[in-house]
Amino acid sequence: MQDFSCYCFIAIDYKNAIDIKKPDRRNKANANIVRNAEMRITMKIAILGAGAMGSLFGGYLSRHNDVWLVETDQEKVDKINQEGIRIREEGGDETFYPKAVRDTAGLCVMDLVIIFVKAMFSKSALEANRHLIGADTYVMTLQNGAGHEHTIL
């Protein structure tokens, strides 16, 4: 099964990086890398839109991060919270349990906000969830088409 959490821009799994590089603990610089890698970095990620792609990314990213799927459909929110997100791959199924919410009023500033809503809803989704975006928050769109940066900026 492909693990998007290791390769999606800033969602980094340092443990896997250490397994690949196997740094020498005797070297002082490498010892710092090992020590930092042993402390898992958990990001706070909000995904606007829990459709097929939002749920796919939300599922994989929830493996090592705190993920909130933001969705306007209460029935979908309830189903995700009760049953999780099952992703089928050739090697078998895996179920992930990100949190799903309709209202983000109680959530704090995120490290990453990913936009997966339909383009015509981008502006309203961003306005309704503006409080999730702080000075150090990355905002990423993975929507179809071009020209979304004008709405995001």
mmCIF file with all atom_site columns, N, CA and C in Angstrom, residues 95-123:
data_model
loop_
_atom_site.group_PDB
_atom_site.id
_atom_site.type_symbol
_atom_site.label_atom_id
_atom_site.label_alt_id
_atom_site.label_comp_id
_atom_site.label_asym_id
_atom_site.label_entity_id
_atom_site.label_seq_id
_atom_site.pdbx_PDB_ins_code
_atom_site.Cartn_x
_atom_site.Cartn_y
_atom_site.Cartn_z
_atom_site.occupancy
_atom_site.B_iso_or_equiv
_atom_site.pdbx_formal_charge
_atom_site.auth_seq_id
_atom_site.auth_comp_id
_atom_site.auth_asym_id
_atom_site.auth_atom_id
_atom_site.pdbx_PDB_model_num
ATOM 1  N N  . THR A 1 95  ? -8.611  0.610  7.015  1.00 0.00 ? 95  THR A N  1
ATOM 2  C CA . THR A 1 95  ? -9.557  1.597  7.506  1.00 0.00 ? 95  THR A CA 1
ATOM 3  C C  . THR A 1 95  ? -8.815  2.633  8.337  1.00 0.00 ? 95  THR A C  1
ATOM 4  N N  . PHE A 1 96  ? -9.111  3.890  8.083  1.00 0.00 ? 96  PHE A N  1
ATOM 5  C CA . PHE A 1 96  ? -8.497  5.016  8.786  1.00 0.00 ? 96  PHE A CA 1
ATOM 6  C C  . PHE A 1 96  ? -9.589  5.767  9.532  1.00 0.00 ? 96  PHE A C  1
ATOM 7  N N  . TYR A 1 97  ? -9.190  6.479  10.588 1.00 0.00 ? 97  TYR A N  1
ATOM 8  C CA . TYR A 1 97  ? -10.167 7.170  11.419 1.00 0.00 ? 97  TYR A CA 1
ATOM 9  C C  . TYR A 1 97  ? -9.813  8.636  11.647 1.00 0.00 ? 97  TYR A C  1
ATOM 10 N N  . PRO A 1 98  ? -9.806  9.441  10.580 1.00 0.00 ? 98  PRO A N  1
ATOM 11 C CA . PRO A 1 98  ? -9.662  10.884 10.803 1.00 0.00 ? 98  PRO A CA 1
ATOM 12 C C  . PRO A 1 98  ? -10.953 11.396 11.436 1.00 0.00 ? 98  PRO A C  1
ATOM 13 N N  . LYS A 1 99  ? -10.869 12.554 12.048 1.00 0.00 ? 99  LYS A N  1
ATOM 14 C CA . LYS A 1 99  ? -12.069 13.159 12.613 1.00 0.00 ? 99  LYS A CA 1
ATOM 15 C C  . LYS A 1 99  ? -12.809 13.898 11.507 1.00 0.00 ? 99  LYS A C  1
ATOM 16 N N  . ALA A 1 100 ? -14.133 13.848 11.517 1.00 0.00 ? 100 ALA A N  1
ATOM 17 C CA . ALA A 1 100 ? -14.930 14.582 10.539 1.00 0.00 ? 100 ALA A CA 1
ATOM 18 C C  . ALA A 1 100 ? -15.807 15.575 11.288 1.00 0.00 ? 100 ALA A C  1
ATOM 19 N N  . VAL A 1 101 ? -15.879 16.785 10.763 1.00 0.00 ? 101 VAL A N  1
ATOM 20 C CA . VAL A 1 101 ? -16.673 17.838 11.391 1.00 0.00 ? 101 VAL A CA 1
ATOM 21 C C  . VAL A 1 101 ? -17.425 18.622 10.322 1.00 0.00 ? 101 VAL A C  1
ATOM 22 N N  . ARG A 1 102 ? -18.524 19.180 10.740 1.00 0.00 ? 102 ARG A N  1
ATOM 23 C CA . ARG A 1 102 ? -19.288 20.073 9.854  1.00 0.00 ? 102 ARG A CA 1
ATOM 24 C C  . ARG A 1 102 ? -18.950 21.517 10.191 1.00 0.00 ? 102 ARG A C  1
ATOM 25 N N  . ASP A 1 103 ? -18.699 21.759 11.475 1.00 0.00 ? 103 ASP A N  1
ATOM 26 C CA . ASP A 1 103 ? -18.414 23.102 11.971 1.00 0.00 ? 103 ASP A CA 1
ATOM 27 C C  . ASP A 1 103 ? -17.025 23.095 12.607 1.00 0.00 ? 103 ASP A C  1
ATOM 28 N N  . THR A 1 104 ? -16.173 24.009 12.200 1.00 0.00 ? 104 THR A N  1
ATOM 29 C CA . THR A 1 104 ? -14.797 24.048 12.702 1.00 0.00 ? 104 THR A CA 1
ATOM 30 C C  . THR A 1 104 ? -14.594 25.092 13.792 1.00 0.00 ? 104 THR A C  1
ATOM 31 N N  . ALA A 1 105 ? -15.673 25.642 14.332 1.00 0.00 ? 105 ALA A N  1
ATOM 32 C CA . ALA A 1 105 ? -15.569 26.727 15.319 1.00 0.00 ? 105 ALA A CA 1
ATOM 33 C C  . ALA A 1 105 ? -14.687 26.348 16.506 1.00 0.00 ? 105 ALA A C  1
ATOM 34 N N  . GLY A 1 106 ? -14.702 25.103 16.945 1.00 0.00 ? 106 GLY A N  1
ATOM 35 C CA . GLY A 1 106 ? -13.923 24.694 18.103 1.00 0.00 ? 106 GLY A CA 1
ATOM 36 C C  . GLY A 1 106 ? -12.496 24.273 17.792 1.00 0.00 ? 106 GLY A C  1
ATOM 37 N N  . LEU A 1 107 ? -12.111 24.303 16.534 1.00 0.00 ? 107 LEU A N  1
ATOM 38 C CA . LEU A 1 107 ? -10.764 23.861 16.159 1.00 0.00 ? 107 LEU A CA 1
ATOM 39 C C  . LEU A 1 107 ? -9.773  25.019 16.218 1.00 0.00 ? 107 LEU A C  1
ATOM 40 N N  . CYS A 1 108 ? -8.510  24.684 16.481 1.00 0.00 ? 108 CYS A N  1
ATOM 41 C CA . CYS A 1 108 ? -7.455  25.702 16.550 1.00 0.00 ? 108 CYS A CA 1
ATOM 42 C C  . CYS A 1 108 ? -6.815  25.903 15.181 1.00 0.00 ? 108 CYS A C  1
ATOM 43 N N  . VAL A 1 109 ? -5.822  26.753 15.135 1.00 0.00 ? 109 VAL A N  1
ATOM 44 C CA . VAL A 1 109 ? -5.069  27.014 13.909 1.00 0.00 ? 109 VAL A CA 1
ATOM 45 C C  . VAL A 1 109 ? -4.353  25.731 13.487 1.00 0.00 ? 109 VAL A C  1
ATOM 46 N N  . MET A 1 110 ? -4.399  25.428 12.204 1.00 0.00 ? 110 MET A N  1
ATOM 47 C CA . MET A 1 110 ? -3.804  24.207 11.660 1.00 0.00 ? 110 MET A CA 1
ATOM 48 C C  . MET A 1 110 ? -2.397  24.467 11.128 1.00 0.00 ? 110 MET A C  1
ATOM 49 N N  . ASP A 1 111 ? -1.646  23.389 10.978 1.00 0.00 ? 111 ASP A N  1
ATOM 50 C CA . ASP A 1 111 ? -0.339  23.468 10.321 1.00 0.00 ? 111 ASP A CA 1
ATOM 51 C C  . ASP A 1 111 ? -0.509  23.456 8.806  1.00 0.00 ? 111 ASP A C  1
ATOM 52 N N  . LEU A 1 112 ? -1.537  22.737 8.346  1.00 0.00 ? 112 LEU A N  1
ATOM 53 C CA . LEU A 1 112 ? -1.783  22.591 6.914  1.00 0.00 ? 112 LEU A CA 1
ATOM 54 C C  . LEU A 1 112 ? -3.278  22.547 6.662  1.00 0.00 ? 112 LEU A C  1
ATOM 55 N N  . VAL A 1 113 ? -3.738  23.311 5.678  1.00 0.00 ? 113 VAL A N  1
ATOM 56 C CA . VAL A 1 113 ? -5.123  23.255 5.215  1.00 0.00 ? 113 VAL A CA 1
ATOM 57 C C  . VAL A 1 113 ? -5.075  22.851 3.745  1.00 0.00 ? 113 VAL A C  1
ATOM 58 N N  . ILE A 1 114 ? -5.761  21.755 3.419  1.00 0.00 ? 114 ILE A N  1
ATOM 59 C CA . ILE A 1 114 ? -5.812  21.276 2.036  1.00 0.00 ? 114 ILE A CA 1
ATOM 60 C C  . ILE A 1 114 ? -7.216  21.510 1.504  1.00 0.00 ? 114 ILE A C  1
ATOM 61 N N  . ILE A 1 115 ? -7.306  22.122 0.337  1.00 0.00 ? 115 ILE A N  1
ATOM 62 C CA . ILE A 1 115 ? -8.601  22.455 -0.259 1.00 0.00 ? 115 ILE A CA 1
ATOM 63 C C  . ILE A 1 115 ? -8.951  21.411 -1.314 1.00 0.00 ? 115 ILE A C  1
ATOM 64 N N  . PHE A 1 116 ? -10.063 20.714 -1.080 1.00 0.00 ? 116 PHE A N  1
ATOM 65 C CA . PHE A 1 116 ? -10.559 19.707 -2.011 1.00 0.00 ? 116 PHE A CA 1
ATOM 66 C C  . PHE A 1 116 ? -12.006 19.948 -2.414 1.00 0.00 ? 116 PHE A C  1
ATOM 67 N N  . VAL A 1 117 ? -12.565 21.103 -2.055 1.00 0.00 ? 117 VAL A N  1
ATOM 68 C CA . VAL A 1 117 ? -13.947 21.378 -2.445 1.00 0.00 ? 117 VAL A CA 1
ATOM 69 C C  . VAL A 1 117 ? -14.002 21.700 -3.931 1.00 0.00 ? 117 VAL A C  1
ATOM 70 N N  . LYS A 1 118 ? -15.196 21.656 -4.510 1.00 0.00 ? 118 LYS A N  1
ATOM 71 C CA . LYS A 1 118 ? -15.379 22.077 -5.904 1.00 0.00 ? 118 LYS A CA 1
ATOM 72 C C  . LYS A 1 118 ? -14.976 23.547 -6.018 1.00 0.00 ? 118 LYS A C  1
ATOM 73 N N  . ALA A 1 119 ? -14.414 23.928 -7.144 1.00 0.00 ? 119 ALA A N  1
ATOM 74 C CA . ALA A 1 119 ? -13.877 25.275 -7.330 1.00 0.00 ? 119 ALA A CA 1
ATOM 75 C C  . ALA A 1 119 ? -14.895 26.367 -7.007 1.00 0.00 ? 119 ALA A C  1
ATOM 76 N N  . MET A 1 120 ? -16.153 26.155 -7.338 1.00 0.00 ? 120 MET A N  1
ATOM 77 C CA . MET A 1 120 ? -17.162 27.192 -7.102 1.00 0.00 ? 120 MET A CA 1
ATOM 78 C C  . MET A 1 120 ? -17.440 27.408 -5.615 1.00 0.00 ? 120 MET A C  1
ATOM 79 N N  . PHE A 1 121 ? -16.987 26.484 -4.750 1.00 0.00 ? 121 PHE A N  1
ATOM 80 C CA . PHE A 1 121 ? -17.197 26.618 -3.307 1.00 0.00 ? 121 PHE A CA 1
ATOM 81 C C  . PHE A 1 121 ? -15.932 27.024 -2.558 1.00 0.00 ? 121 PHE A C  1
ATOM 82 N N  . SER A 1 122 ? -14.845 27.254 -3.272 1.00 0.00 ? 122 SER A N  1
ATOM 83 C CA . SER A 1 122 ? -13.564 27.571 -2.629 1.00 0.00 ? 122 SER A CA 1
ATOM 84 C C  . SER A 1 122 ? -13.655 28.808 -1.752 1.00 0.00 ? 122 SER A C  1
ATOM 85 N N  . LYS A 1 123 ? -14.195 29.878 -2.288 1.00 0.00 ? 123 LYS A N  1
ATOM 86 C CA . LYS A 1 123 ? -14.249 31.145 -1.553 1.00 0.00 ? 123 LYS A CA 1
ATOM 87 C C  . LYS A 1 123 ? -15.073 31.003 -0.275 1.00 0.00 ? 123 LYS A C  1
#
